[in-house]
mmCIF file of C-alpha atoms in Angstrom:
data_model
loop_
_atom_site.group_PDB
_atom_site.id
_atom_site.type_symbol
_atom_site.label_atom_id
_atom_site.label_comp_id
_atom_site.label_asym_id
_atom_site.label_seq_id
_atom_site.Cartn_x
_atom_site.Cartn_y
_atom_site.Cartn_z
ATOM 1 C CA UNK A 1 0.000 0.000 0.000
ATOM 2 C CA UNK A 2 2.656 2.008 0.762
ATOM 3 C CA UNK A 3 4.619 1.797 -2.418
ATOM 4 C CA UNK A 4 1.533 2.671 -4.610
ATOM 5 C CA UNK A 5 1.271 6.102 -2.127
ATOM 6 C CA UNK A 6 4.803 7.045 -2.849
ATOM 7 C CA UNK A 7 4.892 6.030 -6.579
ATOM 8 C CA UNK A 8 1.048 8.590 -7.371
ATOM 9 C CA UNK A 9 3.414 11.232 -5.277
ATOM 10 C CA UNK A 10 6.619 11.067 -7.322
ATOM 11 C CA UNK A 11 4.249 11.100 -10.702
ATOM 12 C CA UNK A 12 2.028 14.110 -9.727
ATOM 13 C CA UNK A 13 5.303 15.121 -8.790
ATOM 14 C CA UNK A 14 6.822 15.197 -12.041
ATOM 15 C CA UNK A 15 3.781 16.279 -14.059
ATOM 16 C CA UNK A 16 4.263 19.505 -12.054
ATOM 17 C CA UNK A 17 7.232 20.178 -12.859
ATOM 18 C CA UNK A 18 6.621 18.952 -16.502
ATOM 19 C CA UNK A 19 4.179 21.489 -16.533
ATOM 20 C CA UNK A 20 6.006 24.306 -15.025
ATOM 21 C CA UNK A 21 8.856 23.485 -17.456
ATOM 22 C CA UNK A 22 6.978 23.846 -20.168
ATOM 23 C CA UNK A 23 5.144 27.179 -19.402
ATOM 24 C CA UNK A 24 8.523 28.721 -18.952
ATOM 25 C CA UNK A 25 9.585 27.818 -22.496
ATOM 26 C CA UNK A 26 10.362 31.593 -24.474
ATOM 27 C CA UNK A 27 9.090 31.814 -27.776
ATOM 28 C CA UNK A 28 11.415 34.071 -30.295
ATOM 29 C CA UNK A 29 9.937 37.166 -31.559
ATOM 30 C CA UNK A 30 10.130 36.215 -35.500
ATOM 31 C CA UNK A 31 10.194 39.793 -36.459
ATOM 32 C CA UNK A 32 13.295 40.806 -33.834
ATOM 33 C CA UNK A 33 16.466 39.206 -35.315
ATOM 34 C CA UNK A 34 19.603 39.889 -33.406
ATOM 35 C CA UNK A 35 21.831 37.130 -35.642
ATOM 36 C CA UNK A 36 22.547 36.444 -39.015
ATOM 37 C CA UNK A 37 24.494 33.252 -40.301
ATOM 38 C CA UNK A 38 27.474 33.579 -41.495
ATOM 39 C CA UNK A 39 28.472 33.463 -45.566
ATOM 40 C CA UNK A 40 31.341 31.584 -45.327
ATOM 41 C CA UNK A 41 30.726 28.675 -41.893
ATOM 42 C CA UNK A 42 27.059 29.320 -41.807
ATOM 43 C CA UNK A 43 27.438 29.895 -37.690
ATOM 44 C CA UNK A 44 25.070 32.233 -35.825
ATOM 45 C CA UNK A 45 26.833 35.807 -35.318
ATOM 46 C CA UNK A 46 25.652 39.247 -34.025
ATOM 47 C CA UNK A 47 23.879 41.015 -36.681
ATOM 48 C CA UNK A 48 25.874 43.655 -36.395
ATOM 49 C CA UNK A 49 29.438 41.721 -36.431
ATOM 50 C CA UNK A 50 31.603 43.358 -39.150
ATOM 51 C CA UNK A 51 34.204 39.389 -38.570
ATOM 52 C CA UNK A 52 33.074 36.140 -37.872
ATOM 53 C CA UNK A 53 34.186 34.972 -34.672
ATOM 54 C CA UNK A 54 34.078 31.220 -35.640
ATOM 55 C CA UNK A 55 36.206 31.144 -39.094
ATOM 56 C CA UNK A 56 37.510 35.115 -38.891
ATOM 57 C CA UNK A 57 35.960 35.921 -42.008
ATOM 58 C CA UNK A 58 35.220 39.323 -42.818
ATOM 59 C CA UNK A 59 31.143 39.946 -42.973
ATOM 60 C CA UNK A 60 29.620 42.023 -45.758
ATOM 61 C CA UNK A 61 26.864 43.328 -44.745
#
């Protein structure tokens, strides 16, 4: 009796904090970019980055 107590707390357990993981998921404005990729490694770099800091290649914007 015990064990089925312990096992319906750990799973309401986790589905709280399954839910509470979820909720706190941020969602990316689609319409606010602040990177670019790259033209010559395709890496993520600041939009405003005049050399990649992955391959040092110089950005043309």
């Amino acid at each position: 009796m015990i064990y089925w107590l312990v096992a319906v707390v750990i799973v309401v357990i986790g589905l709280l904090v399954l839910a509470s993981v979820r909720k706190r998921k941020v969602t990316e404005s689609p319409d606010l970019k602040t990177h670019k990729p790259c033209a010559y490694c395709n890496e993520e770099i600041a939009i405003d980055a005049d050399v990649c800091k992955y391959c040092r290649g110089v950005v043309v914007s």
